[in-house]
Coordinates of C-alpha atoms in Angstrom, one line a residue:
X216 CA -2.3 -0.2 2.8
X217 CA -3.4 -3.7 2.8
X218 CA -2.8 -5.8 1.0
X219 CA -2.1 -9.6 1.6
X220 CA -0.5 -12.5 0.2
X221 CA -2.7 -15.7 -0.5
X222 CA -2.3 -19.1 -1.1
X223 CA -4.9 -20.5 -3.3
X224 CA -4.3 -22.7 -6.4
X225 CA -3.0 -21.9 -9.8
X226 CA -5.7 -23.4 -11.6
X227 CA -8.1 -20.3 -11.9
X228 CA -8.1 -19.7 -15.9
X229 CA -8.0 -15.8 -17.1
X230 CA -10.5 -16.9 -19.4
X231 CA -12.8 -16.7 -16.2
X232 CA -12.5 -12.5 -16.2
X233 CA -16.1 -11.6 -17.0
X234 CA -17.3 -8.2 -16.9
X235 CA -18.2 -8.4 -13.8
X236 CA -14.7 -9.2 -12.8
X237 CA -13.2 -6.1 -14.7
X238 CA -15.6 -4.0 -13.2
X239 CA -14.5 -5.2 -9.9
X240 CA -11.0 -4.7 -10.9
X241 CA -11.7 -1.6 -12.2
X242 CA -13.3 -0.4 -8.7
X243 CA -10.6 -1.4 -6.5
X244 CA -8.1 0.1 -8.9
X245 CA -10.3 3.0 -8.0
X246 CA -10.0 2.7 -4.5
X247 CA -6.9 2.1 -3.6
X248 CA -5.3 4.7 -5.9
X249 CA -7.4 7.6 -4.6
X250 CA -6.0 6.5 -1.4
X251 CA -2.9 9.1 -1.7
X252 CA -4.6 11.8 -2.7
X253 CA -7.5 11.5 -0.2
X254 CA -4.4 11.2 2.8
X255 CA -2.6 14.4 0.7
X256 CA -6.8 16.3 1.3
X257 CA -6.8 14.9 5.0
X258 CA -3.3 16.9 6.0
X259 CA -4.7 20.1 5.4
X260 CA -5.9 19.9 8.6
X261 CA -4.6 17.5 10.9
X262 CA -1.0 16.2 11.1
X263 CA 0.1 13.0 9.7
X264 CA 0.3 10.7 12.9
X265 CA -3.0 11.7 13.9
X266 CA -4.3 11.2 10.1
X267 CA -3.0 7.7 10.2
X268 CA -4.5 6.7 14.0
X269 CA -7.6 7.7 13.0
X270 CA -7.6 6.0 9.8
X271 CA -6.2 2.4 11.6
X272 CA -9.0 2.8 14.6
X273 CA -11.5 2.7 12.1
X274 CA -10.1 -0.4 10.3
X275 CA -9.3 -2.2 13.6
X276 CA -13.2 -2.0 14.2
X277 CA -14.2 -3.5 11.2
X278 CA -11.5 -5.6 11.0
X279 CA -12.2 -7.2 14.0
X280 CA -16.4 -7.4 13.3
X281 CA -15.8 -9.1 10.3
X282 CA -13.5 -11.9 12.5
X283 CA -16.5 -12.4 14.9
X284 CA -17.0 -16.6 15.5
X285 CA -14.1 -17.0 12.7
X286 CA -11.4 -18.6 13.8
X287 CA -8.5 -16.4 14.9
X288 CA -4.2 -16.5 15.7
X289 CA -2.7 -18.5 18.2
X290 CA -1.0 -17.0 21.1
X291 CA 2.3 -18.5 18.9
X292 CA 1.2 -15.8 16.1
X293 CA 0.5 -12.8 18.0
X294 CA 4.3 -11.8 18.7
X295 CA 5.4 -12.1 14.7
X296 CA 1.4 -10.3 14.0
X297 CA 2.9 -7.5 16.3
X298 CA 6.1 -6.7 14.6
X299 CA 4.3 -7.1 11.2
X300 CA 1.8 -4.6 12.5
X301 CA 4.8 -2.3 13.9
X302 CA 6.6 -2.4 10.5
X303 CA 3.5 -1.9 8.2
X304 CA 1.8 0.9 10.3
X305 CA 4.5 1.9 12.3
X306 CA 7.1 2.6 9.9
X307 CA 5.4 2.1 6.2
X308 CA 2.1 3.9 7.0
X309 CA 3.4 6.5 9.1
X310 CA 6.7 7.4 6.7
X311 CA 3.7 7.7 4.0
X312 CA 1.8 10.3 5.8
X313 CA 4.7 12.1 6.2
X314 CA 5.9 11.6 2.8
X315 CA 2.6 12.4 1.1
X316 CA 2.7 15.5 3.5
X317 CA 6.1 16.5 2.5
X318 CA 5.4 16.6 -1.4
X319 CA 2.8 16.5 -4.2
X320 CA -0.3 13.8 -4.5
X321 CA 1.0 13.0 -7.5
X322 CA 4.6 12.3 -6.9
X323 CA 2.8 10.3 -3.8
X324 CA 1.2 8.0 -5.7
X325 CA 3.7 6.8 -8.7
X326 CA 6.1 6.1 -6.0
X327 CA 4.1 4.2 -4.0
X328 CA 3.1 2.3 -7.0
X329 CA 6.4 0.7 -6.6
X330 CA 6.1 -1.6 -3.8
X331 CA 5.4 -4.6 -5.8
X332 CA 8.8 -3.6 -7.8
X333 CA 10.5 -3.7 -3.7
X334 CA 8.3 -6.9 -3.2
X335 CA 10.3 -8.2 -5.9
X336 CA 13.6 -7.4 -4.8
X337 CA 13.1 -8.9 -0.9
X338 CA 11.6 -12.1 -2.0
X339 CA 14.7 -12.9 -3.7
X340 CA 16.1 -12.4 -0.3
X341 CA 14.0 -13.8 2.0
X342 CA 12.2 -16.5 -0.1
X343 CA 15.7 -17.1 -2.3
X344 CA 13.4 -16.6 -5.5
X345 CA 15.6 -16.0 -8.0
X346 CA 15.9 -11.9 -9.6
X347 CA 16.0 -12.6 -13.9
X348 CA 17.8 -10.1 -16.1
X349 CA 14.8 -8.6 -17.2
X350 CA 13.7 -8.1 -13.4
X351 CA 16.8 -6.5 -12.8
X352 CA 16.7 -4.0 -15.5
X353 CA 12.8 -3.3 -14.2
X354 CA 14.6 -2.3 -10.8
X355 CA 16.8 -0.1 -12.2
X356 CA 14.2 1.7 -14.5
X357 CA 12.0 1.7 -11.4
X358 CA 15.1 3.4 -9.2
X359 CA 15.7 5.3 -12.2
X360 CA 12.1 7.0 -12.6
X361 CA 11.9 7.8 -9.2
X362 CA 15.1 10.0 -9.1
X363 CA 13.5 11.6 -12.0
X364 CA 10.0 11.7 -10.3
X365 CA 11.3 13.6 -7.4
X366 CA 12.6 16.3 -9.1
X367 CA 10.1 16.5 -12.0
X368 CA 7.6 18.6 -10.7
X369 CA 6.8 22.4 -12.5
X370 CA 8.1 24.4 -9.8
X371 CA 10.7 27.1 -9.1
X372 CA 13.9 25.7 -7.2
X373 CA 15.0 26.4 -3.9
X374 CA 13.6 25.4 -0.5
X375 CA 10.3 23.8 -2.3
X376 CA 12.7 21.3 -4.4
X377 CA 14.0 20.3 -1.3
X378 CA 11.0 20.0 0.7
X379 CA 9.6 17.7 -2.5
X380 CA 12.8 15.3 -2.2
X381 CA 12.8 14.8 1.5
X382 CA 9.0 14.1 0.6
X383 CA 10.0 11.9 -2.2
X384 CA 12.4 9.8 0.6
X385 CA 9.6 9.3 2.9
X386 CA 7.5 8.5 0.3
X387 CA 10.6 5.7 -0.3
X388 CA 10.6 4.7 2.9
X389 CA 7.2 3.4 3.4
X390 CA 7.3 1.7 0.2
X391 CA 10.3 -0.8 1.0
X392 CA 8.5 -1.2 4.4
X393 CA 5.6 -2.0 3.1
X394 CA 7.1 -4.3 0.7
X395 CA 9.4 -5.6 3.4
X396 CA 6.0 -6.1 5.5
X397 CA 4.7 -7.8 2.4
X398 CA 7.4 -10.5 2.4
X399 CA 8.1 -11.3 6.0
X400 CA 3.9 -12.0 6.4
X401 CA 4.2 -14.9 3.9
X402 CA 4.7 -17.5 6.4
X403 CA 2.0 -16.3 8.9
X404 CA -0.3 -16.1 6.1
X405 CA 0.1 -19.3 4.8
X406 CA -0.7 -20.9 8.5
X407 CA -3.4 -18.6 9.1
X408 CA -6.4 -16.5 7.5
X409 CA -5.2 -13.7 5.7
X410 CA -8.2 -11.5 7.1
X411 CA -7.0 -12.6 10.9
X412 CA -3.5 -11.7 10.0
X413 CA -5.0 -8.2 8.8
X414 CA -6.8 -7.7 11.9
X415 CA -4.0 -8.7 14.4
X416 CA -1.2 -6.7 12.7
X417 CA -3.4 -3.6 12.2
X418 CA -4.0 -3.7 15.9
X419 CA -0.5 -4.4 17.5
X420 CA 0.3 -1.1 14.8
X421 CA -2.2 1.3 15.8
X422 CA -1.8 0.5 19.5
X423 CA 2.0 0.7 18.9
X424 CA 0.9 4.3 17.3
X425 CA -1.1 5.9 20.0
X426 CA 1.7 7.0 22.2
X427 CA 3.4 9.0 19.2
X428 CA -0.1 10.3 18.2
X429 CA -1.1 11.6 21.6
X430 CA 2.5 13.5 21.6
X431 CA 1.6 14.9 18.2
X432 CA -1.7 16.1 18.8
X433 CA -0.1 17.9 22.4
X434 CA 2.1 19.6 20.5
X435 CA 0.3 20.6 17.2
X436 CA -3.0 21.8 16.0
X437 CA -5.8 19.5 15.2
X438 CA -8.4 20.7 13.2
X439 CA -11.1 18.1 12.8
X440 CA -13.4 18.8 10.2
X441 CA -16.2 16.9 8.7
X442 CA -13.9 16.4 5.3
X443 CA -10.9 15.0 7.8
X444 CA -13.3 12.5 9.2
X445 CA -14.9 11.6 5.9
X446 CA -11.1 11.6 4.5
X447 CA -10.2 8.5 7.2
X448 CA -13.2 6.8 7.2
X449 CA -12.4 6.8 3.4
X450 CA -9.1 5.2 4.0
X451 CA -9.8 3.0 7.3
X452 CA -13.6 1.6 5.5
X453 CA -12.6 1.5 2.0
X454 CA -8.3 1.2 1.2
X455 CA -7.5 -0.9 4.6
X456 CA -10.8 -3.3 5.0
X457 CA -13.2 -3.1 1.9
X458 CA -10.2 -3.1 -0.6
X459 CA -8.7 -6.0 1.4
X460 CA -12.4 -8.5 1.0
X461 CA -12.7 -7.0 -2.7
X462 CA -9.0 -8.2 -3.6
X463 CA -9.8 -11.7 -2.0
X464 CA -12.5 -11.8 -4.0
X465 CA -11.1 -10.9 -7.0
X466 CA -8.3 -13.5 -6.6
X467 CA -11.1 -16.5 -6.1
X468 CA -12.5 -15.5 -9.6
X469 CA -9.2 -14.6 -12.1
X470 CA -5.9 -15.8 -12.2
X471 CA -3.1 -14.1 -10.4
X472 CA -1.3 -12.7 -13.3
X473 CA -4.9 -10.8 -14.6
X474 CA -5.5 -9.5 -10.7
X475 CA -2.1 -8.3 -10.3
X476 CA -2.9 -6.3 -13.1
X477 CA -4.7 -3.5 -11.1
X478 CA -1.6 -2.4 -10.3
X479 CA -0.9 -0.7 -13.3
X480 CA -4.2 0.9 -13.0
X481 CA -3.9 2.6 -9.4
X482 CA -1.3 5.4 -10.4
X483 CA -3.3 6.6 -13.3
X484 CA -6.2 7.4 -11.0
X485 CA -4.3 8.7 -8.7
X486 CA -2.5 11.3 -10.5
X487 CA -5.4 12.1 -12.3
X488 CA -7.6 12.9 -9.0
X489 CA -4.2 14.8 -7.5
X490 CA -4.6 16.7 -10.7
X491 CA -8.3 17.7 -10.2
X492 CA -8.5 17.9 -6.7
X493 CA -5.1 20.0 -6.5
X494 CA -3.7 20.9 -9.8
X495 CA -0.7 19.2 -9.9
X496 CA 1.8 20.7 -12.4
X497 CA 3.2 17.3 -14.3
X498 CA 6.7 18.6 -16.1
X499 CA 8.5 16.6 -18.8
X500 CA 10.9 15.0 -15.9
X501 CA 7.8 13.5 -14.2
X502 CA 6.4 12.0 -17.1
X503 CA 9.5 10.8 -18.2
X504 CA 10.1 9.5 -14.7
X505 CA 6.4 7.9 -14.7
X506 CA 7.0 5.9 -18.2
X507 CA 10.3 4.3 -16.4
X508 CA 8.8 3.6 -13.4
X509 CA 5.4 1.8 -14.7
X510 CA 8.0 -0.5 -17.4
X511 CA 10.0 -1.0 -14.6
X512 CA 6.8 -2.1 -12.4
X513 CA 6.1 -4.3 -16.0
X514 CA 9.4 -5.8 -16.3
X515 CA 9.7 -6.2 -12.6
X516 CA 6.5 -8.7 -11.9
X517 CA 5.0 -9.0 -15.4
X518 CA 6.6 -12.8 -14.9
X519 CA 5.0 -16.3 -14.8
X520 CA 4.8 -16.9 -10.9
X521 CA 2.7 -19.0 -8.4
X522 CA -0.7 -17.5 -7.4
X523 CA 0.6 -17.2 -4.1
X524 CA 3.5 -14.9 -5.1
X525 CA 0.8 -12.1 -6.7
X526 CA 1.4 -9.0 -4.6
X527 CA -1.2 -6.3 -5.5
X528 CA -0.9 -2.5 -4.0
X529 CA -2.4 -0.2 -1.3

């Protein structure tokens, strides 16, 4: 995760995407989609809460390095920076782990791909921006491809079915908190930097973290390896605080609508590297499931909206 609304004016023309700017795209698209199966290669040997501290202490460091003489939140922000740091480590990140975990790389990744699709869904709620008919019907596809995704793997039935659709539900989970996350920081964003928000809400989470991960790491085995370390340094350098800086960036340069389109981009790396690195079996259900999802994702933010609105993933 992170990823962060910002307000910045409408004006930018998508004739301003150079090459430069695609490759940029290109990279974080990169990035933040290797980002579940890099987490899926960490949990061979540590155990998901542990994973996830490890990765947030690294990003609270940076975080935090890049905000030196910047200015920073009021003591009137820090309360709604905690419970946005609570709900997007404490219950998106940490339902990922787990989720991620509890079923395939693959299946990981194309249901995470689906925040922006939840993004959708709560902003009509908590923003009151209206849901068209062709959102709705993304939403459904979306829900749709995600049943089918869960149970589309190349595998025998049984306990392993089960274990992939309680992984599938975590892997749920932390995508409507994430979203949710998304939504609720709109305000606090728009008052403050987005990069302060980052680094006040990554540390409320991590602290709020620590107690569960001491408890985990009593009762289970840690193995820390030299691939575990480079695995969160991966995702607390370059998913939580170099993807962050590179998506501002990108967002100064092209129009919303073109940036936003990296989302589309994430889940075919991803699956391809959970393919490579750990031979996920694709079925005909999976695909099937992956087609509905992505033209859900399509019909679900593919619309004309305020820079501001552009949500972009991991």
């Amino acid at each position: 995760m992170q990823e962060f609304r910002l307000e910045r004016p409408a004006s930018v023309p998508s004739s301003s995407l150079s090459v430069r700017g695609i490759a940029w795209m290109l990279l974080l698209a990169v990035m933040w989609g290797l980002s579940i199966p890099v987490t899926k290669y960490g949990l061979q040997s540590v155990p998901p809460l542990t994973l996830t501290a490890m990765r947030f202490a690294i990003a609270v460091l940076l975080l935090f390095l890049c905000r030196i003489g910047k200015p920073t939140l009021t003591l009137r922000a820090l309360p709604r920076a905690a419970a946005l740091g609570i709900l997007g480590i404490g219950v998106g990140q940490v339902a990922q782990a787990f989720g991620i975990q509890g079923t395939t790389a693959s299946v990981g990744t194309i249901i995470s791909a689906t925040i922006p699709i939840f993004v959708v869904a709560f902003a009509a709620l908590r923003l009151g921006q209206r849901v068209t008919g062709r959102q709705q019907f993304g939403l459904l596809a979306a829900f749709a491809g995600i049943g089918l995704v869960a149970l589309g793997r190349n595998q025998a039935v049984g306990s392993v079915v089960s274990s992939d659709v309680v992984g599938a539900f975590w892997m749920l989970l932390s995508a409507v908190a994430i979203a949710f996350y998304y939504v609720w920081s709109v305000e606090l964003t728009r008052e403050y930097d987005t990069a302060a928000v980052a680094a006040w809400s990554t540390l409320f989470g991590f602290l709020a973290l620590m107690p569960w991960c001491a408890w985990e790491m009593s009762h289970s085995e840690v193995h820390l390896t030299a691939g575990v370390v480079a695995a969160a340094a991966y995702l607390g350098v370059a998913v939580s605080v170099a993807g962050l800086f590179l998506w501002l960036y990108i967002l100064k340069t092209v129009s919303a609508p073109v940036a936003a389109s990296v989302q589309y981009l994430q889940p075919v790396f991803g699956i391809a590297a959970a393919a490579v690195m750990f031979g996920d079996t694709l079925g005909l259900l999976f695909g099937v499931g992956v087609v509905l999802i992505l033209i859900g994702l399509a019909l679900a933010v593919a619309t004309r909206r305020k820079a501001e609105e552009a949500v972009p993933h991991e």
